[in-house]
PDB file of C-alpha atoms in Angstrom:
ATOM      1  CA  SER A   1      91.559 127.307  45.248  1.00 83.00           C
ATOM      2  CA  GLN A   2      87.918 126.729  46.071  1.00 84.00           C
ATOM      3  CA  LYS A   3      85.846 129.871  45.931  1.00 91.00           C
ATOM      4  CA  ILE A   4      82.353 131.000  46.771  1.00 95.00           C
ATOM      5  CA  GLU A   5      81.345 134.171  44.953  1.00 95.00           C
ATOM      6  CA  GLN A   6      78.438 136.465  45.671  1.00 96.00           C
ATOM      7  CA  ASN A   7      77.461 139.751  44.098  1.00 87.00           C
ATOM      8  CA  SER A   8      79.278 142.372  46.150  1.00 82.00           C
ATOM      9  CA  GLU A   9      76.926 145.113  45.027  1.00 88.00           C
ATOM     10  CA  ALA A  10      73.998 145.858  47.308  1.00 93.00           C
ATOM     11  CA  LEU A  11      70.576 144.696  46.191  1.00 96.00           C
ATOM     12  CA  ASN A  12      67.847 147.301  46.638  1.00 97.00           C
ATOM     13  CA  ILE A  13      64.227 146.209  46.335  1.00 97.00           C
ATOM     14  CA  GLN A  14      60.798 147.463  47.254  1.00 98.00           C
ATOM     15  CA  GLU A  15      58.873 146.001  50.181  1.00 98.00           C
ATOM     16  CA  GLY A  16      56.623 143.159  49.097  1.00 98.00           C
ATOM     17  CA  LYS A  17      58.792 142.093  46.175  1.00 98.00           C
ATOM     18  CA  THR A  18      60.868 138.928  45.966  1.00 98.00           C
ATOM     19  CA  ALA A  19      64.574 139.305  46.605  1.00 97.00           C
ATOM     20  CA  THR A  20      66.867 136.905  44.746  1.00 97.00           C
ATOM     21  CA  LEU A  21      70.505 136.536  45.745  1.00 97.00           C
ATOM     22  CA  THR A  22      73.068 134.534  43.791  1.00 97.00           C
ATOM     23  CA  CYS A  23      75.912 132.329  44.977  1.00 97.00           C
ATOM     24  CA  ASN A  24      78.383 130.730  42.560  1.00 97.00           C
ATOM     25  CA  TYR A  25      81.112 128.261  43.417  1.00 96.00           C
ATOM     26  CA  THR A  26      84.292 127.433  41.526  1.00 93.00           C
ATOM     27  CA  ASN A  27      87.126 124.924  41.703  1.00 91.00           C
ATOM     28  CA  TYR A  28      85.256 122.450  43.890  1.00 87.00           C
ATOM     29  CA  SER A  29      81.998 120.632  44.383  1.00 91.00           C
ATOM     30  CA  PRO A  30      80.467 121.353  47.784  1.00 93.00           C
ATOM     31  CA  ALA A  31      78.348 118.605  49.254  1.00 93.00           C
ATOM     32  CA  TYR A  32      76.049 121.247  50.710  1.00 94.00           C
ATOM     33  CA  LEU A  33      75.496 124.984  50.770  1.00 96.00           C
ATOM     34  CA  GLN A  34      74.380 127.076  53.708  1.00 96.00           C
ATOM     35  CA  TRP A  35      72.934 130.559  53.878  1.00 98.00           C
ATOM     36  CA  TYR A  36      73.499 132.867  56.825  1.00 98.00           C
ATOM     37  CA  ARG A  37      72.169 136.292  57.698  1.00 98.00           C
ATOM     38  CA  GLN A  38      74.460 138.904  59.241  1.00 98.00           C
ATOM     39  CA  ASP A  39      73.318 142.165  60.776  1.00 98.00           C
ATOM     40  CA  PRO A  40      75.775 145.031  61.409  1.00 96.00           C
ATOM     41  CA  GLY A  41      77.911 144.415  64.483  1.00 95.00           C
ATOM     42  CA  ARG A  42      76.670 140.876  64.950  1.00 97.00           C
ATOM     43  CA  GLY A  43      77.744 137.361  64.052  1.00 97.00           C
ATOM     44  CA  PRO A  44      76.188 135.420  61.193  1.00 98.00           C
ATOM     45  CA  VAL A  45      72.986 133.505  61.914  1.00 98.00           C
ATOM     46  CA  PHE A  46      72.192 130.238  60.137  1.00 97.00           C
ATOM     47  CA  LEU A  47      69.121 130.267  57.895  1.00 97.00           C
ATOM     48  CA  LEU A  48      69.033 127.276  55.560  1.00 95.00           C
ATOM     49  CA  LEU A  49      71.046 124.313  54.356  1.00 95.00           C
ATOM     50  CA  ILE A  50      70.648 122.534  51.021  1.00 96.00           C
ATOM     51  CA  ARG A  51      72.475 119.380  49.982  1.00 94.00           C
ATOM     52  CA  GLU A  52      73.811 118.696  46.489  1.00 93.00           C
ATOM     53  CA  ASN A  53      71.141 116.060  45.857  1.00 93.00           C
ATOM     54  CA  GLU A  54      68.343 118.498  46.701  1.00 94.00           C
ATOM     55  CA  LYS A  55      67.022 120.877  44.089  1.00 91.00           C
ATOM     56  CA  GLU A  56      65.094 123.174  46.381  1.00 96.00           C
ATOM     57  CA  LYS A  57      64.483 123.858  50.064  1.00 96.00           C
ATOM     58  CA  ARG A  58      61.900 126.120  51.675  1.00 97.00           C
ATOM     59  CA  LYS A  59      61.449 127.659  55.097  1.00 96.00           C
ATOM     60  CA  GLU A  60      58.612 130.111  55.601  1.00 96.00           C
ATOM     61  CA  ARG A  61      59.310 133.007  53.171  1.00 98.00           C
ATOM     62  CA  LEU A  62      62.743 131.665  52.256  1.00 98.00           C
ATOM     63  CA  LYS A  63      63.595 129.401  49.348  1.00 98.00           C
ATOM     64  CA  VAL A  64      66.988 128.164  48.253  1.00 98.00           C
ATOM     65  CA  THR A  65      67.969 126.204  45.144  1.00 97.00           C
ATOM     66  CA  PHE A  66      71.090 124.223  44.278  1.00 97.00           C
ATOM     67  CA  ASP A  67      72.033 123.751  40.611  1.00 96.00           C
ATOM     68  CA  THR A  68      75.108 121.541  40.273  1.00 94.00           C
ATOM     69  CA  THR A  69      75.199 122.068  36.508  1.00 95.00           C
ATOM     70  CA  LEU A  70      75.389 125.839  36.765  1.00 95.00           C
ATOM     71  CA  LYS A  71      77.403 125.577  40.015  1.00 95.00           C
ATOM     72  CA  GLN A  72      75.031 128.017  41.561  1.00 96.00           C
ATOM     73  CA  SER A  73      72.623 128.525  44.421  1.00 97.00           C
ATOM     74  CA  LEU A  74      69.798 131.038  44.430  1.00 97.00           C
ATOM     75  CA  PHE A  75      68.342 132.408  47.660  1.00 98.00           C
ATOM     76  CA  HIS A  76      64.876 133.924  47.506  1.00 98.00           C
ATOM     77  CA  ILE A  77      62.972 135.965  50.067  1.00 98.00           C
ATOM     78  CA  THR A  78      59.338 136.341  49.083  1.00 98.00           C
ATOM     79  CA  ALA A  79      57.116 139.208  50.285  1.00 98.00           C
ATOM     80  CA  SER A  80      60.228 141.014  51.501  1.00 98.00           C
ATOM     81  CA  GLN A  81      60.037 143.364  54.479  1.00 98.00           C
ATOM     82  CA  PRO A  82      62.332 146.168  55.674  1.00 98.00           C
ATOM     83  CA  ALA A  83      63.302 143.839  58.555  1.00 98.00           C
ATOM     84  CA  ASP A  84      64.867 141.530  55.969  1.00 98.00           C
ATOM     85  CA  SER A  85      67.533 144.165  55.277  1.00 98.00           C
ATOM     86  CA  ALA A  86      70.883 142.595  56.149  1.00 98.00           C
ATOM     87  CA  THR A  87      73.919 140.977  54.570  1.00 97.00           C
ATOM     88  CA  TYR A  88      73.379 137.414  53.409  1.00 98.00           C
ATOM     89  CA  LEU A  89      76.316 135.015  53.299  1.00 98.00           C
ATOM     90  CA  CYS A  90      76.555 131.847  51.261  1.00 97.00           C
ATOM     91  CA  ALA A  91      78.895 129.081  52.449  1.00 96.00           C
ATOM     92  CA  GLY A  92      79.920 125.799  50.882  1.00 95.00           C
ATOM     93  CA  GLY A  93      81.012 122.682  52.719  1.00 92.00           C
ATOM     94  CA  ILE A  94      82.494 119.344  51.723  1.00 85.00           C
ATOM     95  CA  ALA A  95      82.624 117.435  54.970  1.00 71.00           C
ATOM     96  CA  GLY A  96      80.695 118.160  58.144  1.00 61.00           C
ATOM     97  CA  ASN A  97      83.049 120.797  59.424  1.00 75.00           C
ATOM     98  CA  MET A  98      84.857 123.275  57.242  1.00 84.00           C
ATOM     99  CA  LEU A  99      82.943 125.999  55.429  1.00 91.00           C
ATOM    100  CA  THR A 100      84.121 128.365  52.711  1.00 93.00           C
ATOM    101  CA  PHE A 101      82.182 131.622  52.856  1.00 95.00           C
ATOM    102  CA  GLY A 102      81.386 134.061  50.089  1.00 96.00           C
ATOM    103  CA  GLY A 103      81.803 137.792  50.583  1.00 95.00           C
ATOM    104  CA  GLY A 104      78.099 138.340  51.176  1.00 96.00           C
ATOM    105  CA  THR A 105      75.441 140.411  49.469  1.00 97.00           C
ATOM    106  CA  ARG A 106      73.830 143.334  51.251  1.00 97.00           C
ATOM    107  CA  LEU A 107      70.053 143.479  50.838  1.00 98.00           C
ATOM    108  CA  MET A 108      68.140 146.712  51.377  1.00 98.00           C
ATOM    109  CA  VAL A 109      64.338 146.503  51.418  1.00 98.00           C
ATOM    110  CA  LYS A 110      62.689 149.891  51.122  1.00 97.00           C
ATOM    111  CA  PRO A 111      59.202 150.565  52.519  1.00 94.00           C
TER     112      PRO A 111
ATOM    113  CA  ASP B   1      71.249 129.029  76.567  1.00 64.00           C
ATOM    114  CA  ALA B   2      73.417 132.148  76.394  1.00 82.00           C
ATOM    115  CA  GLY B   3      74.842 131.263  72.999  1.00 95.00           C
ATOM    116  CA  VAL B   4      78.505 131.559  72.099  1.00 98.00           C
ATOM    117  CA  ILE B   5      80.237 134.083  74.340  1.00 98.00           C
ATOM    118  CA  GLN B   6      83.275 136.074  73.245  1.00 98.00           C
ATOM    119  CA  SER B   7      85.420 138.527  75.122  1.00 97.00           C
ATOM    120  CA  PRO B   8      86.430 141.226  74.881  1.00 98.00           C
ATOM    121  CA  ARG B   9      83.933 142.729  72.439  1.00 97.00           C
ATOM    122  CA  HIS B  10      86.392 145.430  71.452  1.00 98.00           C
ATOM    123  CA  GLU B  11      90.159 145.521  71.761  1.00 98.00           C
ATOM    124  CA  VAL B  12      92.484 148.346  70.828  1.00 98.00           C
ATOM    125  CA  THR B  13      96.182 147.696  71.144  1.00 97.00           C
ATOM    126  CA  GLU B  14      99.486 148.937  69.877  1.00 97.00           C
ATOM    127  CA  MET B  15     101.601 147.145  67.328  1.00 97.00           C
ATOM    128  CA  GLY B  16     103.872 144.609  68.960  1.00 97.00           C
ATOM    129  CA  GLN B  17     101.595 143.873  71.899  1.00 98.00           C
ATOM    130  CA  GLU B  18     100.141 140.461  72.672  1.00 98.00           C
ATOM    131  CA  VAL B  19      96.400 140.057  72.180  1.00 98.00           C
ATOM    132  CA  THR B  20      94.281 137.234  73.591  1.00 98.00           C
ATOM    133  CA  LEU B  21      90.731 136.663  72.435  1.00 98.00           C
ATOM    134  CA  ARG B  22      88.440 134.350  74.381  1.00 98.00           C
ATOM    135  CA  CYS B  23      85.512 132.148  73.483  1.00 98.00           C
ATOM    136  CA  LYS B  24      83.027 130.037  75.395  1.00 98.00           C
ATOM    137  CA  PRO B  25      81.106 127.712  73.052  1.00 98.00           C
ATOM    138  CA  ILE B  26      77.546 126.558  73.578  1.00 97.00           C
ATOM    139  CA  SER B  27      77.426 123.880  76.247  1.00 96.00           C
ATOM    140  CA  GLY B  28      77.415 120.405  74.716  1.00 94.00           C
ATOM    141  CA  HIS B  29      78.839 121.496  71.387  1.00 95.00           C
ATOM    142  CA  ASN B  30      82.035 119.690  70.501  1.00 93.00           C
ATOM    143  CA  SER B  31      83.240 121.571  67.404  1.00 94.00           C
ATOM    144  CA  LEU B  32      84.683 125.071  67.670  1.00 96.00           C
ATOM    145  CA  PHE B  33      85.817 127.422  64.927  1.00 97.00           C
ATOM    146  CA  TRP B  34      87.771 130.685  64.844  1.00 98.00           C
ATOM    147  CA  TYR B  35      87.103 133.034  61.911  1.00 98.00           C
ATOM    148  CA  ARG B  36      88.396 136.436  60.879  1.00 98.00           C
ATOM    149  CA  GLN B  37      86.266 138.923  58.916  1.00 97.00           C
ATOM    150  CA  THR B  38      87.546 141.924  56.961  1.00 96.00           C
ATOM    151  CA  MET B  39      86.032 143.979  54.186  1.00 92.00           C
ATOM    152  CA  MET B  40      88.733 142.886  51.763  1.00 91.00           C
ATOM    153  CA  ARG B  41      88.814 139.155  52.461  1.00 91.00           C
ATOM    154  CA  GLY B  42      85.394 138.426  53.924  1.00 93.00           C
ATOM    155  CA  LEU B  43      84.950 135.664  56.500  1.00 95.00           C
ATOM    156  CA  GLU B  44      87.959 133.335  56.659  1.00 95.00           C
ATOM    157  CA  LEU B  45      88.320 130.180  58.712  1.00 95.00           C
ATOM    158  CA  LEU B  46      91.484 130.272  60.825  1.00 96.00           C
ATOM    159  CA  ILE B  47      91.323 127.024  62.788  1.00 96.00           C
ATOM    160  CA  TYR B  48      88.828 124.503  64.071  1.00 94.00           C
ATOM    161  CA  PHE B  49      88.720 122.005  66.908  1.00 95.00           C
ATOM    162  CA  ASN B  50      86.797 118.772  67.391  1.00 93.00           C
ATOM    163  CA  ASN B  51      86.567 117.527  70.987  1.00 94.00           C
ATOM    164  CA  ASN B  52      89.196 120.099  72.026  1.00 95.00           C
ATOM    165  CA  VAL B  53      91.719 118.811  69.465  1.00 95.00           C
ATOM    166  CA  PRO B  54      92.914 121.137  66.671  1.00 94.00           C
ATOM    167  CA  ILE B  55      91.958 119.490  63.388  1.00 92.00           C
ATOM    168  CA  ASP B  56      92.886 122.038  60.723  1.00 91.00           C
ATOM    169  CA  ASP B  57      94.915 125.199  61.264  1.00 92.00           C
ATOM    170  CA  SER B  58      95.773 125.818  57.628  1.00 91.00           C
ATOM    171  CA  GLY B  59      93.956 129.158  57.766  1.00 91.00           C
ATOM    172  CA  MET B  60      96.160 130.568  60.523  1.00 94.00           C
ATOM    173  CA  PRO B  61      98.035 133.397  58.790  1.00 88.00           C
ATOM    174  CA  GLU B  62     101.434 132.856  60.347  1.00 86.00           C
ATOM    175  CA  ASP B  63     103.262 131.781  63.472  1.00 92.00           C
ATOM    176  CA  ARG B  64     102.215 134.932  65.292  1.00 96.00           C
ATOM    177  CA  PHE B  65      98.774 133.345  65.634  1.00 97.00           C
ATOM    178  CA  SER B  66      98.085 130.476  68.005  1.00 97.00           C
ATOM    179  CA  ALA B  67      94.903 128.898  69.353  1.00 98.00           C
ATOM    180  CA  LYS B  68      94.199 126.602  72.255  1.00 97.00           C
ATOM    181  CA  MET B  69      91.218 124.758  73.627  1.00 98.00           C
ATOM    182  CA  PRO B  70      92.169 123.473  77.072  1.00 97.00           C
ATOM    183  CA  ASN B  71      88.670 122.145  77.770  1.00 95.00           C
ATOM    184  CA  ALA B  72      85.250 121.833  76.168  1.00 95.00           C
ATOM    185  CA  SER B  73      84.040 125.177  77.448  1.00 96.00           C
ATOM    186  CA  PHE B  74      86.913 127.521  76.641  1.00 97.00           C
ATOM    187  CA  SER B  75      89.166 128.507  73.761  1.00 98.00           C
ATOM    188  CA  THR B  76      91.671 131.288  73.162  1.00 98.00           C
ATOM    189  CA  LEU B  77      93.146 132.866  70.060  1.00 98.00           C
ATOM    190  CA  LYS B  78      96.422 134.654  70.683  1.00 98.00           C
ATOM    191  CA  ILE B  79      98.327 137.045  68.440  1.00 97.00           C
ATOM    192  CA  GLN B  80     101.881 137.794  69.460  1.00 97.00           C
ATOM    193  CA  PRO B  81     103.183 140.223  68.351  1.00 96.00           C
ATOM    194  CA  SER B  82     100.206 142.001  66.857  1.00 97.00           C
ATOM    195  CA  GLU B  83     100.445 144.067  63.669  1.00 97.00           C
ATOM    196  CA  PRO B  84      98.108 146.685  62.129  1.00 97.00           C
ATOM    197  CA  ARG B  85      97.113 144.218  59.372  1.00 96.00           C
ATOM    198  CA  ASP B  86      95.629 141.965  62.058  1.00 97.00           C
ATOM    199  CA  SER B  87      92.861 144.529  62.575  1.00 98.00           C
ATOM    200  CA  ALA B  88      89.587 142.712  61.889  1.00 98.00           C
ATOM    201  CA  VAL B  89      86.540 141.221  63.565  1.00 98.00           C
ATOM    202  CA  TYR B  90      87.284 137.788  64.999  1.00 98.00           C
ATOM    203  CA  PHE B  91      84.392 135.372  65.387  1.00 98.00           C
ATOM    204  CA  CYS B  92      84.147 132.167  67.322  1.00 98.00           C
ATOM    205  CA  ALA B  93      81.513 129.623  66.295  1.00 97.00           C
ATOM    206  CA  SER B  94      80.477 126.240  67.636  1.00 96.00           C
ATOM    207  CA  LYS B  95      78.399 123.364  66.411  1.00 95.00           C
ATOM    208  CA  ALA B  96      76.857 120.383  68.079  1.00 92.00           C
ATOM    209  CA  SER B  97      78.853 117.543  66.581  1.00 83.00           C
ATOM    210  CA  ARG B  98      81.087 116.506  63.741  1.00 75.00           C
ATOM    211  CA  ASN B  99      78.039 115.333  61.787  1.00 77.00           C
ATOM    212  CA  SER B 100      75.904 118.409  62.331  1.00 84.00           C
ATOM    213  CA  TYR B 101      76.023 121.392  60.002  1.00 89.00           C
ATOM    214  CA  GLU B 102      74.624 124.531  61.586  1.00 93.00           C
ATOM    215  CA  GLN B 103      77.266 126.769  63.106  1.00 95.00           C
ATOM    216  CA  TYR B 104      76.381 129.171  65.914  1.00 97.00           C
ATOM    217  CA  PHE B 105      78.429 132.342  65.884  1.00 98.00           C
ATOM    218  CA  GLY B 106      79.385 134.574  68.770  1.00 98.00           C
ATOM    219  CA  PRO B 107      79.072 138.372  68.617  1.00 97.00           C
ATOM    220  CA  GLY B 108      82.710 138.783  67.584  1.00 98.00           C
ATOM    221  CA  THR B 109      85.680 140.738  68.898  1.00 98.00           C
ATOM    222  CA  ARG B 110      86.590 143.872  66.983  1.00 98.00           C
ATOM    223  CA  LEU B 111      90.375 144.166  67.107  1.00 98.00           C
ATOM    224  CA  THR B 112      92.177 147.382  66.205  1.00 98.00           C
ATOM    225  CA  VAL B 113      95.955 147.374  66.158  1.00 98.00           C
ATOM    226  CA  THR B 114      97.491 150.845  65.879  1.00 97.00           C
TER     227      THR B 114
END
């Protein structure tokens, strides 16, 4: 079955450094990948979308890549801040509706 | 806009009882999704609607689960009878159209079945 896999271990980094989160997909070829942020007790919030024909997308301090050869997306937060601490979810979609979500990676940015 | 509204925010019930979760999507959005999130299984899609019509319910665990969308501004997810393994956070999400991508999630309903 189609799967989206993210590192389940928390990522701890120092404020000001670049955080890099990994998303791998197996058993299918998503037409696009989305990244969401989820804070404790709240619903996910959309951050970025990247299509399979795009190599890289940027939004302010965020950058996402899509490598169809490696079947992987990387999500970067540059100049990280403690306020960036949250769980980040990767999701893959084929058509315009259904998403398959990964388990999320918790990011902790220490001051 | 108030965003996606879900009620109740918390629900505690006993095994065997009926549970109804409610969702009001963002006005003008015509796709609605119900998800379930647990530590073990992550965020799973249960069912989604386009223009109030159920399109894919393959994620609904079993016949104890049912969902309806009687109009564009309201949807329910019902569990009857509930079981302890149904304990999870249930999210409703909406998006603007079939061809849009960004989903807007509600705050979720935390369900505990004892």
